[in-house]
Coordinates of C-alpha atoms in Angstrom, one line a residue:
Chain A
X1 CA 108.7 29.2 52.0
X2 CA 105.0 28.8 52.2
X3 CA 102.8 31.9 52.4
X4 CA 101.1 30.7 55.5
X5 CA 102.6 28.4 58.2
X6 CA 100.5 26.5 60.7
X7 CA 101.5 23.7 63.1
X8 CA 99.4 20.7 62.0
X9 CA 99.3 19.2 65.5
X10 CA 97.5 17.1 66.5
X11 CA 96.5 18.9 69.6
X12 CA 94.6 17.1 72.4
X13 CA 93.2 18.9 75.4
X14 CA 90.7 18.1 78.2
X15 CA 87.2 19.5 78.2
X16 CA 87.1 23.1 79.6
X17 CA 90.7 23.9 78.7
X18 CA 91.8 27.1 76.8
X19 CA 93.0 26.3 73.4
X20 CA 95.5 28.5 71.5
X21 CA 96.0 28.0 67.7
X22 CA 98.5 30.0 65.7
X23 CA 99.6 30.9 62.2
X24 CA 102.5 32.9 60.8
X25 CA 102.7 34.4 57.4
X26 CA 105.2 36.1 55.2
X27 CA 103.3 38.4 52.9
X28 CA 102.9 41.8 54.5
X29 CA 100.2 42.7 52.0
X30 CA 97.6 40.4 53.6
X31 CA 94.8 42.5 55.0
X32 CA 91.9 40.1 55.9
X33 CA 92.4 37.2 58.3
X34 CA 90.1 34.4 58.9
X35 CA 89.7 31.2 60.9
X36 CA 87.8 28.2 59.5
X37 CA 86.7 25.1 61.3
X38 CA 86.5 21.9 59.2
X39 CA 84.9 18.7 60.4
X40 CA 85.8 15.4 58.8
X41 CA 84.4 15.1 55.2
X42 CA 82.9 18.6 55.3
X43 CA 83.8 21.9 53.8
X44 CA 85.5 24.6 55.9
X45 CA 83.1 26.7 58.0
X46 CA 83.9 30.4 58.7
X47 CA 84.4 31.0 62.4
X48 CA 86.1 34.4 62.7
X49 CA 86.9 37.2 60.3
X50 CA 89.1 40.2 61.1
X51 CA 90.6 43.1 59.2
X52 CA 94.0 44.4 60.2
X53 CA 95.6 44.2 63.7
X54 CA 93.7 43.8 66.9
X55 CA 91.3 41.4 68.7
X56 CA 87.9 40.2 67.9
X57 CA 85.7 38.2 70.3
X58 CA 82.7 36.1 69.5
X59 CA 81.3 34.0 72.3
X60 CA 84.0 31.5 73.4
X61 CA 86.3 32.4 70.4
X62 CA 88.8 35.3 70.3
X63 CA 90.9 36.1 67.2
X64 CA 94.1 38.1 67.4
X65 CA 96.1 39.6 64.6
X66 CA 99.5 41.1 65.0
X67 CA 100.6 42.5 61.7
X68 CA 103.9 43.7 62.9
X69 CA 104.9 40.2 63.8
X70 CA 102.9 38.6 61.0
X71 CA 101.2 36.3 63.5
X72 CA 97.6 35.4 64.1
X73 CA 96.0 33.4 66.9
X74 CA 92.6 31.9 67.7
X75 CA 91.7 31.2 71.3
X76 CA 88.9 28.9 72.4
X77 CA 87.7 29.2 76.0
X78 CA 85.9 26.5 77.8
X79 CA 86.6 24.0 75.0
X80 CA 83.9 21.4 74.3
X81 CA 84.1 18.0 72.7
X82 CA 82.1 19.5 69.8
X83 CA 85.1 21.8 69.1
X84 CA 87.0 18.7 68.0
X85 CA 87.9 19.5 64.3
X86 CA 90.6 20.8 62.1
X87 CA 91.1 24.6 62.4
X88 CA 92.4 26.4 59.3
X89 CA 93.7 29.9 59.2
X90 CA 93.3 31.9 56.0
X91 CA 94.3 35.3 54.7
X92 CA 94.0 37.3 51.5
X93 CA 94.6 40.5 49.8
X94 CA 91.9 40.2 47.2
X95 CA 90.6 37.2 45.2
X96 CA 92.8 34.5 46.5
X97 CA 92.7 33.1 50.0
X98 CA 95.9 31.4 51.3
X99 CA 95.3 28.7 53.8
X100 CA 97.4 27.1 56.4
X101 CA 97.6 23.3 56.5
X102 CA 95.2 23.2 59.5
X103 CA 95.6 22.1 63.1
X104 CA 93.8 19.0 64.2
X105 CA 92.2 19.5 67.6
X106 CA 90.6 16.9 69.9
X107 CA 88.8 17.9 73.1
X108 CA 88.6 15.0 75.4
X109 CA 85.4 14.7 77.6
Chain B
X1 CA 69.6 27.7 47.9
X2 CA 70.5 27.9 51.6
X3 CA 74.1 26.8 51.1
X4 CA 76.7 25.9 48.5
X5 CA 75.8 22.6 46.9
X6 CA 78.3 20.4 45.2
X7 CA 77.7 17.3 43.2
X8 CA 78.6 14.5 43.1
X9 CA 79.9 14.2 46.7
X10 CA 82.2 11.4 45.6
X11 CA 83.6 10.5 42.2
X12 CA 85.8 7.5 41.3
X13 CA 87.2 7.6 37.8
X14 CA 89.9 5.7 35.8
X15 CA 93.1 7.4 34.8
X16 CA 92.7 9.1 31.5
X17 CA 89.0 9.7 31.8
X18 CA 87.2 13.1 31.7
X19 CA 85.2 14.3 34.8
X20 CA 82.9 17.2 35.5
X21 CA 82.3 18.6 39.0
X22 CA 79.3 20.8 39.6
X23 CA 78.8 23.7 42.0
X24 CA 75.6 25.5 42.8
X25 CA 76.4 28.6 44.8
X26 CA 74.3 30.6 47.3
X27 CA 71.6 32.5 45.5
X28 CA 72.7 36.0 44.8
X29 CA 76.4 35.5 45.4
X30 CA 78.2 37.0 42.5
X31 CA 81.7 35.5 43.3
X32 CA 82.4 31.8 43.0
X33 CA 85.7 30.1 43.8
X34 CA 87.2 26.6 43.2
X35 CA 89.8 25.2 45.6
X36 CA 91.5 21.9 45.8
X37 CA 92.3 20.2 49.1
X38 CA 94.8 17.3 49.3
X39 CA 94.9 15.1 52.4
X40 CA 96.4 16.9 55.4
X41 CA 96.7 20.2 53.5
X42 CA 94.8 23.4 53.4
X43 CA 92.7 24.3 50.4
X44 CA 94.6 25.7 47.4
X45 CA 93.2 28.2 45.0
X46 CA 92.2 27.2 41.5
X47 CA 90.0 29.8 39.9
X48 CA 87.7 32.7 40.8
X49 CA 84.6 33.9 38.9
X50 CA 83.0 37.3 39.2
X51 CA 79.7 36.8 37.4
X52 CA 80.2 34.8 34.2
X53 CA 83.8 35.6 33.7
X54 CA 86.9 33.9 35.1
X55 CA 88.5 36.9 36.9
X56 CA 91.5 34.9 38.0
X57 CA 92.5 31.4 36.8
X58 CA 96.1 31.5 37.9
X59 CA 95.7 28.5 40.2
X60 CA 94.7 26.0 37.6
X61 CA 97.6 23.6 37.5
X62 CA 97.7 22.9 33.8
X63 CA 95.5 23.0 30.6
X64 CA 93.7 19.8 31.6
X65 CA 91.7 21.9 34.0
X66 CA 89.0 24.2 32.9
X67 CA 85.9 25.8 34.6
X68 CA 82.9 27.6 33.3
X69 CA 80.0 29.6 34.8
X70 CA 77.9 30.4 31.7
X71 CA 74.9 32.1 33.4
X72 CA 76.7 33.5 36.4
X73 CA 75.3 31.0 38.8
X74 CA 76.1 27.3 38.6
X75 CA 79.7 26.4 37.8
X76 CA 81.3 23.3 36.4
X77 CA 85.0 22.3 36.9
X78 CA 86.2 20.1 34.1
X79 CA 89.2 17.8 34.2
X80 CA 90.5 16.1 31.1
X81 CA 92.7 13.1 30.9
X82 CA 92.7 12.6 34.7
X83 CA 95.8 11.6 36.5
X84 CA 96.2 9.9 39.9
X85 CA 97.7 13.1 41.2
X86 CA 94.4 14.8 40.6
X87 CA 92.9 12.8 43.5
X88 CA 91.7 15.4 46.1
X89 CA 88.7 17.1 47.5
X90 CA 87.5 19.8 45.2
X91 CA 85.8 22.6 47.1
X92 CA 83.6 25.3 45.8
X93 CA 82.8 28.5 47.7
X94 CA 80.8 31.6 47.0
X95 CA 80.5 35.1 48.4
X96 CA 79.2 38.6 47.9
X97 CA 81.6 41.0 46.3
X98 CA 85.2 39.8 46.3
X99 CA 85.0 37.7 49.5
X100 CA 86.3 40.3 52.0
X101 CA 83.9 38.9 54.6
X102 CA 85.0 35.3 54.0
X103 CA 83.5 32.6 51.8
X104 CA 80.9 30.0 52.3
X105 CA 82.2 26.6 51.2
X106 CA 80.3 23.6 50.0
X107 CA 81.1 20.1 51.3
X108 CA 83.3 19.3 48.3
X109 CA 83.6 16.6 45.8
X110 CA 86.0 13.8 46.7
X111 CA 87.7 12.8 43.4
X112 CA 89.6 9.5 43.3
X113 CA 91.5 8.6 40.2
X114 CA 92.4 4.9 40.0

């Protein structure tokens, strides 16, 4: 079993839709949870960072962590074509980050 | 510099050759990480430096892979006797401390072994 599971998609939504991206994990020791956005042929870019359970909002993005269910989510409101990218969840206990496989998102104008 | 810089951006090499990949982290970042990303996969941890020393090299797949950071800034990932399975994007990242606030990644070096 992988440490982090993420549906690779692809996911295609119309502009303005609410997007929900999710990951599950198996290691209860994970404490820090992140979402990265990766455009084609670019390195991952940090979008959201949370510690422990709860919600965190930043503009159109909301990250949720439910440690009891070992489940994290990223919500994108009012999605834009520029949001089209691969979204990677990541989590760590210390030095190593464990990444999901990424979900490919396309927002259609 | 303003961001993490990796060179070259692309490298094509023949099977069996030796390659070096360079990473120049954000100025002042003490922690430096190497990850490898295969097509359709998330990045996989290779090695972590805190200052000049390799604090965790448990992700290096075998002894053909080696990395150094002699002055605590620039790092070089070295791959000996390259194999076709080594083809991937090699990502470098840096951070303050131990990366609790997330890393800043470079754009990666796309290595193709033919």
